[in-house]
Short mmCIF file of C-alpha atoms in Angstrom, two decimals:
data_model
loop_
_atom_site.label_atom_id
_atom_site.label_comp_id
_atom_site.label_asym_id
_atom_site.label_seq_id
_atom_site.Cartn_x
_atom_site.Cartn_y
_atom_site.Cartn_z
CA MET A 1 0.00 0.00 0.00
CA GLN A 2 1.34 3.43 -0.93
CA GLU A 3 2.54 5.57 1.98
CA MET A 4 3.28 9.27 2.29
CA ASN A 5 4.87 11.24 5.14
CA ALA A 6 4.03 14.48 6.91
CA ASP A 7 4.80 16.20 10.19
CA VAL A 8 1.15 16.50 11.22
CA ILE A 9 -2.04 15.01 9.75
CA VAL A 10 -5.04 17.32 10.08
CA VAL A 11 -8.37 15.54 9.56
CA GLY A 12 -11.09 17.97 8.49
CA ALA A 13 -10.94 21.13 6.37
CA GLY A 14 -13.31 23.26 8.43
CA PRO A 15 -12.27 26.48 10.20
CA ALA A 16 -10.40 24.68 13.02
CA GLY A 17 -8.51 22.36 10.68
CA LEU A 18 -7.52 25.07 8.21
CA MET A 19 -6.50 27.48 10.97
CA LEU A 20 -4.36 24.70 12.43
CA ALA A 21 -2.70 23.98 9.08
CA GLY A 22 -1.79 27.65 8.64
CA GLU A 23 -0.44 27.98 12.16
CA LEU A 24 1.66 24.83 11.74
CA GLY A 25 3.10 26.35 8.58
CA ARG A 26 4.10 29.45 10.52
CA GLY A 27 5.92 27.15 12.91
CA GLY A 28 7.86 25.51 10.06
CA VAL A 29 5.88 22.26 10.18
CA ARG A 30 4.48 20.36 7.17
CA ALA A 31 0.76 19.69 7.49
CA VAL A 32 -1.41 17.42 5.35
CA VAL A 33 -5.14 18.16 5.55
CA LEU A 34 -7.48 15.26 4.73
CA GLU A 35 -11.13 16.14 4.07
CA ARG A 36 -13.71 13.48 3.24
CA ARG A 37 -15.93 15.87 1.26
CA GLU A 38 -14.92 16.29 -2.36
CA LYS A 39 -15.57 20.03 -2.52
CA PRO A 40 -15.36 22.94 -0.08
CA GLY A 41 -18.50 23.33 2.00
CA THR A 42 -21.19 25.72 0.82
CA ALA A 43 -23.70 25.14 3.63
CA GLN A 44 -24.55 28.38 5.41
CA LYS A 45 -23.49 27.51 8.93
CA ALA A 46 -21.79 30.14 11.08
CA SER A 47 -22.45 33.67 9.84
CA GLY A 48 -19.60 35.56 11.44
CA LEU A 49 -16.55 35.87 13.63
CA GLY A 50 -16.51 37.53 17.01
CA GLY A 51 -14.64 37.98 20.23
CA ARG A 52 -11.06 36.91 20.83
CA ILE A 53 -10.53 35.28 17.43
CA LEU A 54 -10.63 38.72 15.78
CA ASP A 55 -7.65 39.77 17.91
CA VAL A 56 -5.84 36.54 17.00
CA LEU A 57 -6.43 37.12 13.29
CA ARG A 58 -5.12 40.67 13.62
CA TYR A 59 -2.03 39.38 15.46
CA ARG A 60 -1.41 37.06 12.48
CA GLY A 61 -1.98 39.74 9.83
CA LEU A 62 -5.09 37.92 8.56
CA LEU A 63 -7.79 40.31 9.72
CA ASP A 64 -7.53 42.57 6.67
CA ARG A 65 -8.34 39.62 4.37
CA MET A 66 -11.42 38.84 6.42
CA THR A 67 -12.49 42.48 6.53
CA GLU A 68 -12.27 42.83 2.75
CA ALA A 69 -14.41 39.72 2.31
CA SER A 70 -16.98 40.74 4.91
CA GLY A 71 -20.27 42.29 3.93
CA ASP A 72 -20.45 43.99 7.32
CA PRO A 73 -17.14 44.16 9.24
CA SER A 74 -18.65 46.23 12.08
CA PRO A 75 -22.27 45.21 12.66
CA LYS A 76 -24.40 47.01 15.23
CA PRO A 77 -23.23 45.76 18.66
CA ILE A 78 -26.47 44.06 19.76
CA PHE A 79 -26.27 40.30 20.32
CA PRO A 80 -28.91 37.72 21.32
CA PHE A 81 -28.31 35.90 24.57
CA GLY A 82 -30.76 33.16 25.46
CA GLY A 83 -33.97 35.03 24.82
CA VAL A 84 -32.66 38.47 25.88
CA TYR A 85 -30.17 40.87 24.32
CA LEU A 86 -26.70 42.20 25.07
CA ASP A 87 -26.91 45.79 23.82
CA PHE A 88 -23.53 47.55 23.81
CA THR A 89 -24.58 50.58 21.75
CA GLY A 90 -24.49 52.89 24.79
CA LEU A 91 -20.94 51.99 25.85
CA ASP A 92 -17.88 54.04 24.96
CA GLU A 93 -15.92 50.85 24.27
CA ASN A 94 -17.56 47.71 22.90
CA PRO A 95 -16.42 44.55 24.79
CA LEU A 96 -17.71 42.19 22.07
CA HIS A 97 -16.65 42.96 18.51
CA ALA A 98 -18.03 40.94 15.62
CA MET A 99 -17.71 40.62 11.86
CA ALA A 100 -20.38 39.33 9.50
CA ILE A 101 -18.74 36.83 7.14
CA PRO A 102 -20.09 33.42 6.02
CA GLN A 103 -18.26 30.36 7.29
CA ALA A 104 -17.66 29.17 3.71
CA ARG A 105 -15.76 32.41 2.97
CA VAL A 106 -13.76 32.08 6.19
CA GLU A 107 -12.75 28.56 5.15
CA GLU A 108 -11.75 29.77 1.69
CA LEU A 109 -9.46 32.46 3.09
CA LEU A 110 -7.94 30.15 5.72
CA ALA A 111 -7.26 27.54 3.02
CA GLU A 112 -5.45 30.14 0.94
CA ASP A 113 -3.31 31.09 3.92
CA ALA A 114 -2.52 27.46 4.78
CA VAL A 115 -1.47 26.60 1.22
CA GLU A 116 0.71 29.73 1.03
CA LEU A 117 2.49 28.44 4.14
CA GLY A 118 3.11 24.97 2.68
CA ALA A 119 0.10 22.89 3.71
CA GLN A 120 -1.36 20.30 1.36
CA ILE A 121 -5.15 19.93 1.26
CA PHE A 122 -6.68 16.74 -0.12
CA ARG A 123 -10.45 16.65 -0.63
CA GLY A 124 -12.38 13.45 -1.14
CA HIS A 125 -9.94 11.62 1.17
CA GLU A 126 -11.54 9.86 4.14
CA VAL A 127 -9.59 8.50 7.13
CA VAL A 128 -10.92 5.04 7.97
CA ALA A 129 -8.35 3.78 10.49
CA VAL A 130 -5.69 5.16 12.81
CA THR A 131 -2.83 3.37 14.54
CA GLN A 132 -0.04 4.80 16.66
CA ASP A 133 3.10 3.82 18.54
CA ASP A 134 5.87 5.62 20.42
CA GLU A 135 7.32 7.07 17.22
CA ALA A 136 4.47 7.92 14.87
CA VAL A 137 0.78 7.82 14.00
CA VAL A 138 -0.47 6.23 10.78
CA ALA A 139 -3.78 7.06 9.08
CA GLU A 140 -5.33 4.69 6.55
CA VAL A 141 -7.12 6.75 3.94
CA ASN A 142 -9.64 6.02 1.20
CA GLY A 143 -8.92 8.40 -1.64
CA PRO A 144 -10.19 8.80 -5.22
CA ASP A 145 -7.40 6.50 -6.46
CA GLY A 146 -7.70 3.84 -3.75
CA THR A 147 -6.46 3.24 -0.23
CA TYR A 148 -3.13 4.58 1.04
CA ARG A 149 -1.40 5.46 4.33
CA VAL A 150 -0.06 8.70 5.78
CA ARG A 151 2.61 8.54 8.49
CA ALA A 152 3.23 11.55 10.74
CA ARG A 153 4.44 12.56 14.16
CA TYR A 154 0.94 13.63 15.22
CA LEU A 155 -2.69 13.61 14.03
CA VAL A 156 -5.38 16.14 14.92
CA GLY A 157 -9.08 15.40 14.50
CA CYS A 158 -10.90 18.55 13.38
CA ASP A 159 -13.69 16.52 11.80
CA GLY A 160 -16.75 17.88 13.56
CA GLY A 161 -19.28 16.81 16.13
CA ARG A 162 -19.57 13.29 14.70
CA SER A 163 -15.79 12.92 14.68
CA ARG A 164 -14.53 9.62 13.33
CA ILE A 165 -11.10 10.40 14.83
CA ARG A 166 -12.55 10.84 18.31
CA GLU A 167 -14.34 7.51 17.91
CA LEU A 168 -11.19 5.72 16.70
CA ALA A 169 -9.20 7.19 19.61
CA GLY A 170 -11.80 5.92 22.09
CA ILE A 171 -12.34 9.35 23.64
CA GLY A 172 -15.67 9.80 25.41
CA PHE A 173 -17.99 12.64 24.39
CA PRO A 174 -20.56 12.96 27.18
CA GLY A 175 -23.43 15.40 27.03
CA SER A 176 -26.90 15.77 25.57
CA THR A 177 -28.82 16.81 22.47
CA TYR A 178 -31.52 19.42 22.96
CA PRO A 179 -34.99 18.43 21.66
CA GLU A 180 -35.37 21.48 19.47
CA VAL A 181 -34.75 22.52 15.89
CA ASN A 182 -33.67 25.99 14.82
CA ARG A 183 -34.29 27.29 11.30
CA LEU A 184 -32.50 30.47 10.41
CA ALA A 185 -32.86 32.72 7.38
CA ALA A 186 -31.91 36.05 5.87
CA VAL A 187 -34.52 37.05 3.30
CA ALA A 188 -35.55 40.17 1.46
CA VAL A 189 -38.69 41.61 3.06
CA HIS A 190 -41.71 41.00 0.84
CA GLU A 191 -43.20 44.17 -0.67
CA SER A 192 -46.44 43.56 1.24
CA VAL A 193 -44.59 43.81 4.57
CA THR A 194 -44.05 47.23 6.17
CA VAL A 195 -40.72 47.94 7.87
CA LEU A 196 -41.33 49.99 11.03
CA ASP A 197 -39.11 52.70 12.47
CA ASP A 198 -38.01 50.50 15.39
CA GLY A 199 -36.76 47.78 13.03
CA GLY A 200 -39.84 45.64 13.44
CA ILE A 201 -42.25 44.60 10.70
CA ASP A 202 -46.00 44.84 10.13
CA VAL A 203 -47.36 41.72 8.45
CA PRO A 204 -50.72 41.87 6.62
CA GLY A 205 -53.27 39.73 8.43
CA PHE A 206 -51.03 39.26 11.48
CA GLY A 207 -49.89 42.64 12.72
CA ARG A 208 -46.72 43.97 14.28
CA ILE A 209 -43.69 41.79 15.09
CA ALA A 210 -41.07 43.61 17.18
CA PRO A 211 -37.34 42.95 16.99
CA GLY A 212 -36.33 40.38 19.56
CA PHE A 213 -37.96 37.19 20.73
CA THR A 214 -41.64 36.46 20.22
CA HIS A 215 -42.60 33.49 22.40
CA THR A 216 -45.68 31.48 21.47
CA ASP A 217 -47.20 28.19 22.60
CA ASN A 218 -45.49 26.49 19.66
CA GLY A 219 -41.98 27.96 19.84
CA ILE A 220 -39.95 31.13 19.41
CA PHE A 221 -39.76 33.58 16.52
CA ALA A 222 -36.57 35.66 16.81
CA LEU A 223 -36.35 38.74 14.60
CA GLY A 224 -33.29 40.90 14.06
CA ALA A 225 -33.86 44.60 13.47
CA VAL A 226 -34.74 45.15 9.80
CA SER A 227 -32.94 48.00 8.02
CA PRO A 228 -35.28 50.24 5.98
CA GLU A 229 -32.48 50.69 3.43
CA THR A 230 -31.61 47.05 2.74
CA ARG A 231 -35.02 45.54 3.71
CA VAL A 232 -33.22 42.32 4.62
CA MET A 233 -34.97 40.37 7.39
CA PHE A 234 -32.83 38.13 9.58
CA PHE A 235 -34.94 35.75 11.66
CA GLN A 236 -35.05 32.34 13.28
CA THR A 237 -37.71 29.89 14.40
CA THR A 238 -37.19 27.49 17.29
CA GLU A 239 -39.47 24.48 17.78
CA GLU A 240 -39.35 21.46 20.03
CA GLU A 241 -38.75 18.35 17.92
CA ASP A 242 -37.30 14.94 18.68
CA ALA A 243 -36.19 14.32 15.08
CA GLU A 244 -32.51 14.51 14.12
CA TYR A 245 -31.64 16.15 10.79
CA ASP A 246 -28.63 15.53 8.57
CA SER A 247 -26.52 18.69 8.80
CA ASP A 248 -25.72 18.34 5.08
CA GLU A 249 -29.40 18.35 4.08
CA PRO A 250 -30.24 21.94 3.03
CA LEU A 251 -33.15 23.89 4.46
CA THR A 252 -35.80 24.76 1.86
CA MET A 253 -38.09 27.77 1.73
CA ALA A 254 -41.09 25.42 1.96
CA GLU A 255 -39.80 23.89 5.21
CA LEU A 256 -39.02 27.35 6.58
CA GLY A 257 -42.48 28.68 5.71
CA ASP A 258 -44.15 25.71 7.39
CA SER A 259 -42.12 26.35 10.54
CA VAL A 260 -43.10 30.05 10.61
CA ARG A 261 -46.78 29.12 10.30
CA ARG A 262 -46.54 26.61 13.14
CA VAL A 263 -44.75 29.04 15.48
CA LEU A 264 -46.76 32.21 14.75
CA GLY A 265 -50.01 30.59 13.65
CA SER A 266 -50.01 32.82 10.60
CA GLU A 267 -48.40 33.26 7.19
CA VAL A 268 -45.48 35.70 6.83
CA PRO A 269 -44.73 36.65 3.20
CA LEU A 270 -41.06 35.87 2.51
CA GLY A 271 -38.91 37.26 -0.29
CA GLU A 272 -35.78 35.82 -1.88
CA PRO A 273 -33.36 34.24 0.63
CA THR A 274 -29.68 35.07 0.96
CA ARG A 275 -29.15 32.56 3.73
CA LEU A 276 -30.95 29.41 4.85
CA SER A 277 -29.70 27.05 7.53
CA ARG A 278 -30.96 24.56 10.07
CA TYR A 279 -29.19 23.43 13.21
CA GLN A 280 -29.75 21.57 16.45
CA PHE A 281 -28.03 22.30 19.73
CA GLN A 282 -25.86 19.83 21.58
CA ASP A 283 -24.05 20.22 24.89
CA ARG A 284 -20.96 18.01 24.83
CA GLN A 285 -17.25 18.10 25.65
CA ALA A 286 -14.62 15.46 24.99
CA GLU A 287 -13.31 13.83 28.15
CA ASN A 288 -9.78 14.39 26.91
CA TYR A 289 -8.43 16.45 24.03
CA ARG A 290 -5.50 14.07 23.63
CA CYS A 291 -4.90 10.34 23.32
CA GLY A 292 -1.20 9.69 22.74
CA ARG A 293 -0.31 11.18 19.37
CA VAL A 294 -3.92 11.98 18.51
CA PHE A 295 -5.49 15.33 19.43
CA LEU A 296 -8.95 16.88 19.02
CA ALA A 297 -9.87 20.46 18.16
CA GLY A 298 -13.00 22.36 17.20
CA ASP A 299 -16.38 20.66 17.16
CA ALA A 300 -14.68 17.29 17.54
CA ALA A 301 -13.76 18.43 21.05
CA HIS A 302 -16.87 20.40 22.04
CA LEU A 303 -20.42 21.24 20.97
CA LEU A 304 -22.16 24.28 22.43
CA PRO A 305 -25.90 24.83 23.04
CA ALA A 306 -25.97 28.35 21.56
CA THR A 307 -24.84 30.15 18.42
CA GLY A 308 -21.98 32.56 17.89
CA ALA A 309 -19.17 30.78 19.76
CA ALA A 310 -18.32 27.40 18.22
CA MET A 311 -16.27 28.51 15.20
CA ASN A 312 -14.34 31.07 17.23
CA LEU A 313 -13.63 28.58 20.02
CA GLY A 314 -12.44 25.93 17.56
CA MET A 315 -10.06 28.29 15.78
CA THR A 316 -8.50 29.37 19.07
CA ASP A 317 -8.07 25.67 19.97
CA SER A 318 -5.91 25.40 16.86
CA VAL A 319 -3.83 28.47 17.69
CA ASN A 320 -3.09 27.03 21.13
CA LEU A 321 -2.14 23.60 19.80
CA ALA A 322 -0.13 24.49 16.70
CA TRP A 323 2.84 26.21 18.31
CA LYS A 324 3.18 23.40 20.86
CA LEU A 325 3.20 20.70 18.17
CA ALA A 326 5.71 22.71 16.13
CA ALA A 327 8.00 23.19 19.12
CA ASP A 328 7.92 19.46 19.89
CA ILE A 329 8.62 18.49 16.28
CA ARG A 330 11.50 20.98 15.92
CA GLY A 331 13.02 19.69 19.17
CA GLY A 332 13.94 21.30 22.47
CA ALA A 333 10.40 21.63 23.83
CA PRO A 334 9.76 20.70 27.47
CA ALA A 335 8.49 17.15 27.96
CA ASN A 336 5.02 18.08 29.19
CA LEU A 337 4.31 20.93 26.75
CA LEU A 338 1.75 18.96 24.72
CA ASP A 339 -0.17 18.02 27.87
CA THR A 340 -0.88 21.71 28.47
CA TYR A 341 -3.10 21.73 25.37
CA HIS A 342 -5.78 19.65 27.09
CA ASP A 343 -5.36 21.51 30.37
CA GLU A 344 -5.82 24.95 28.83
CA ARG A 345 -8.35 24.30 26.08
CA HIS A 346 -10.57 21.99 28.14
CA PHE A 347 -10.67 24.87 30.62
CA ALA A 348 -11.51 27.33 27.81
CA GLY A 349 -14.19 24.98 26.49
CA GLY A 350 -15.68 24.83 29.96
CA ARG A 351 -15.95 28.63 30.03
CA ALA A 352 -17.72 28.59 26.65
CA LEU A 353 -20.08 25.88 27.87
CA LEU A 354 -20.80 27.94 30.98
CA GLN A 355 -22.19 30.91 29.06
CA THR A 356 -23.95 28.86 26.35
CA ARG A 357 -25.61 26.62 28.96
CA ALA A 358 -26.81 29.77 30.66
CA GLN A 359 -28.28 30.88 27.35
CA ALA A 360 -30.05 27.53 26.99
CA ALA A 361 -31.55 27.85 30.46
CA LEU A 362 -32.73 31.41 29.80
CA ARG A 363 -34.40 30.68 26.48
CA GLN A 364 -36.29 27.58 27.66
CA GLY A 365 -39.71 27.77 29.21
CA GLN A 366 -42.71 29.93 28.33
CA ASP A 367 -44.48 30.03 31.70
CA PRO A 368 -44.63 33.21 33.83
CA ALA A 369 -41.62 32.14 35.90
CA ALA A 370 -39.41 31.74 32.80
CA GLN A 371 -40.61 35.06 31.42
CA ALA A 372 -39.86 36.74 34.74
CA LEU A 373 -36.33 35.28 34.76
CA ARG A 374 -35.62 36.73 31.32
CA ALA A 375 -37.08 40.09 32.35
CA VAL A 376 -34.92 40.29 35.48
CA PHE A 377 -31.81 39.21 33.59
CA GLN A 378 -32.45 41.85 30.92
CA GLU A 379 -32.90 44.47 33.65
CA LEU A 380 -29.56 43.53 35.21
CA LEU A 381 -27.91 44.11 31.83
CA THR A 382 -28.76 47.80 32.04
CA ASP A 383 -25.95 48.06 34.63
CA GLU A 384 -22.71 48.80 32.77
CA PRO A 385 -20.37 46.59 34.88
CA ALA A 386 -22.68 43.58 34.46
CA LEU A 387 -23.05 44.25 30.74
CA ARG A 388 -19.28 44.52 30.26
CA ARG A 389 -18.69 41.35 32.25
CA MET A 390 -21.18 39.41 30.12
CA GLY A 391 -19.62 40.81 26.95
CA ALA A 392 -16.16 39.64 27.99
CA LEU A 393 -17.50 36.19 28.93
CA VAL A 394 -19.18 35.71 25.54
CA ALA A 395 -16.18 37.15 23.68
CA GLY A 396 -13.77 34.89 25.55
CA THR A 397 -11.63 37.92 26.38
CA ASP A 398 -11.88 37.23 30.11
CA LEU A 399 -10.01 33.94 29.68
CA ARG A 400 -6.97 33.57 31.92
CA TYR A 401 -5.10 30.28 31.76
CA PRO A 402 -4.05 29.01 35.20
CA MET A 403 -0.29 29.54 35.27
CA PRO A 404 2.42 30.05 37.88
CA GLY A 405 3.26 33.70 38.42
CA THR A 406 2.30 36.59 40.64
CA HIS A 407 1.48 39.30 38.09
CA SER A 408 -2.17 39.87 37.18
CA LEU A 409 -1.38 39.67 33.44
CA THR A 410 0.07 36.15 33.62
CA GLY A 411 -2.13 33.76 31.64
CA THR A 412 -4.08 36.52 29.88
CA PHE A 413 -3.96 37.56 26.21
CA ALA A 414 -1.29 40.18 25.54
CA PRO A 415 -2.83 43.63 24.98
CA ASP A 416 -1.96 45.38 21.76
CA MET A 417 0.15 48.49 22.27
CA PRO A 418 1.95 50.96 20.01
CA LEU A 419 5.68 50.42 20.47
CA HIS A 420 8.64 52.66 19.75
CA THR A 421 11.92 50.83 19.09
CA ASP A 422 15.33 51.72 17.69
CA GLN A 423 14.08 50.37 14.35
CA GLY A 424 10.98 52.59 14.38
CA ALA A 425 7.33 52.32 15.30
CA THR A 426 5.57 48.96 15.56
CA SER A 427 2.99 47.24 17.79
CA VAL A 428 2.49 44.03 19.71
CA ALA A 429 0.16 42.81 16.95
CA GLU A 430 2.85 43.31 14.28
CA LEU A 431 5.47 41.52 16.37
CA MET A 432 3.13 38.51 16.63
CA HIS A 433 2.67 38.03 12.86
CA ALA A 434 5.39 35.37 12.74
CA ALA A 435 3.88 33.38 15.63
CA ARG A 436 7.14 33.44 17.61
CA PRO A 437 7.74 33.65 21.38
CA ILE A 438 8.58 37.24 22.33
CA PHE A 439 10.29 38.80 25.32
CA LEU A 440 9.18 42.42 25.42
CA ASP A 441 11.33 44.72 27.56
CA LEU A 442 9.50 47.99 28.19
CA ALA A 443 11.75 49.26 30.99
CA ASP A 444 15.22 48.83 29.43
CA ARG A 445 16.45 46.02 31.68
CA PRO A 446 19.68 44.58 30.20
CA ASP A 447 19.93 42.11 33.12
CA LEU A 448 16.63 40.48 32.08
CA ARG A 449 17.56 40.50 28.40
CA GLU A 450 20.80 38.72 29.31
CA ILE A 451 18.78 35.92 30.92
CA VAL A 452 16.47 35.56 27.90
CA GLU A 453 19.43 35.51 25.48
CA GLN A 454 20.23 32.03 26.82
CA TRP A 455 17.02 30.87 25.06
CA ALA A 456 17.87 32.51 21.73
CA PRO A 457 16.94 31.92 18.97
CA ARG A 458 13.86 30.17 20.40
CA VAL A 459 12.69 33.46 21.93
CA GLU A 460 12.85 36.84 20.20
CA ILE A 461 13.91 39.84 22.29
CA HIS A 462 12.44 43.30 21.69
CA THR A 463 13.21 46.47 23.64
CA ALA A 464 10.65 49.22 23.25
CA LYS A 465 8.86 52.11 24.89
CA THR A 466 5.12 52.69 25.17
CA GLY A 467 2.83 54.98 27.09
CA ASP A 468 0.93 53.63 30.12
CA ARG A 469 2.69 50.29 29.97
CA PRO A 470 0.72 47.49 31.71
CA ALA A 471 3.96 45.85 32.87
CA ASP A 472 7.66 46.57 32.68
CA ALA A 473 8.44 43.30 30.90
CA MET A 474 6.42 40.46 29.40
CA LEU A 475 7.14 37.00 28.00
CA ILE A 476 4.53 36.32 25.31
CA ARG A 477 3.84 32.84 23.89
CA PRO A 478 3.18 32.37 20.15
CA ASP A 479 -0.57 32.11 20.81
CA GLY A 480 -0.55 35.61 22.30
CA HIS A 481 -0.92 34.60 25.95
CA ILE A 482 1.46 36.01 28.55
CA ALA A 483 3.68 33.38 30.18
CA TRP A 484 5.35 35.84 32.57
CA ALA A 485 5.04 39.51 33.41
CA ALA A 486 6.49 41.79 36.03
CA THR A 487 6.36 45.35 37.27
CA LEU A 488 9.89 45.94 38.46
CA ASP A 489 11.60 48.05 41.12
CA GLU A 490 15.04 48.11 42.65
CA GLN A 491 14.06 45.70 45.45
CA THR A 492 12.40 43.10 43.23
CA ASP A 493 14.30 40.00 42.10
CA THR A 494 12.25 38.45 39.29
CA SER A 495 15.06 36.53 37.60
CA THR A 496 14.12 33.20 39.20
CA GLU A 497 10.49 33.47 38.12
CA LEU A 498 11.52 34.51 34.60
CA ARG A 499 13.91 31.55 34.24
CA ALA A 500 11.18 29.19 35.45
CA ALA A 501 8.71 30.51 32.87
CA LEU A 502 11.26 30.27 30.04
CA THR A 503 12.05 26.69 31.00
CA GLN A 504 8.40 25.72 31.45
CA TRP A 505 7.33 26.88 27.98
CA PHE A 506 10.44 26.86 25.83
CA GLY A 507 12.66 24.11 27.25
CA ALA A 508 15.94 24.00 29.06
#
């Protein structure tokens, strides 16, 4: 049987798999992406990016590509949350940025980036078996020209909620499927429908439907504010159903219209659609994100019971994992570095499950008690501190990995700052484009730079000045998280803590 070699096998060419392939390329690692579908997906699944992943894309120099491809790179900052709304329009600074861009377009751009960085993408190639030993992992693949094998150091399953790789690795996936079906559409408002000043609509024979959630005895009709200029109506129906649908089976206008009639008890004239999709919520998390040389990322590792988080969470899984795999393959990485992937991303997945489970609890129930809960929760969100806290939780920007260290920045995502160096002006985001570890000296401490030089060239050293610096020095991992930080004074000896952090993340 024919055999080919790679550094890492990535199974699945969705957002998580393609982001992983690109990140591996930045780390100098050869990735082979195996996708069972013959053509790139066209199903209208996720409709945008939001939260921390936008910062990550900017730190990689990819955000401009996404912005150019987006129909709405800065949508109005109002987001549904379990039957209520997070409305950030009154805040000076929005804690939850978003970008409207179809998942299929995101995948196309990530594939371009991965190929530019040396990845190979094979479509119509299905992994049917996986074996591993102390040296390598081998995938048996059914391709268009027959069966063959791929041998690599590691394999990552990014093959979705029904992951074959997770099954082959014997990793448990506990959780539940919610007995409801959601049908989502963006359609041109029919000429017989009046768009109201508040963004609602007036339907002949039915009456006014306000933006937000309309709860009926048969389900929920969720309406986004309709723009008088574009007259595009973005809405969703939610009904309790025990049936399971094939995610590849497209939603039709006839099925959508039937659902609207059941929920509202009336016909709503619908124009031409620009988006149709159907999805069901699941609440699951893999018991372990690693089994030997096999890892899981994206939906293969977690499924969330609310929209707007899964694609972003999966892509940040990949950013966390890629630099660790690359460091191990290049040599010199600490022995337990790969174990930190499960520790950190299982923790991050738990945070995402926390807020999406809360959304599920809020949206369920139509009795007076459930309605009162939503009303009270919405009232609490008029308080700015509570609103900001919820925004950070949904965005994932409040994530702090548990790490040794005394500084409050340790474990958090490095803030972007304008920097002034001997070579000119730059920023933290620009320094992170190459996905390299960075020691950033903002207080001109040659004694600390001398310590870090012992880890060169594994760690880049940059001396710079910035206004209102959050710390005097920071050690930033390739994924943008701070491994060590310190605010220094003449009495503080931080050299021991700095050496420990360098050894922990970048080897002896």
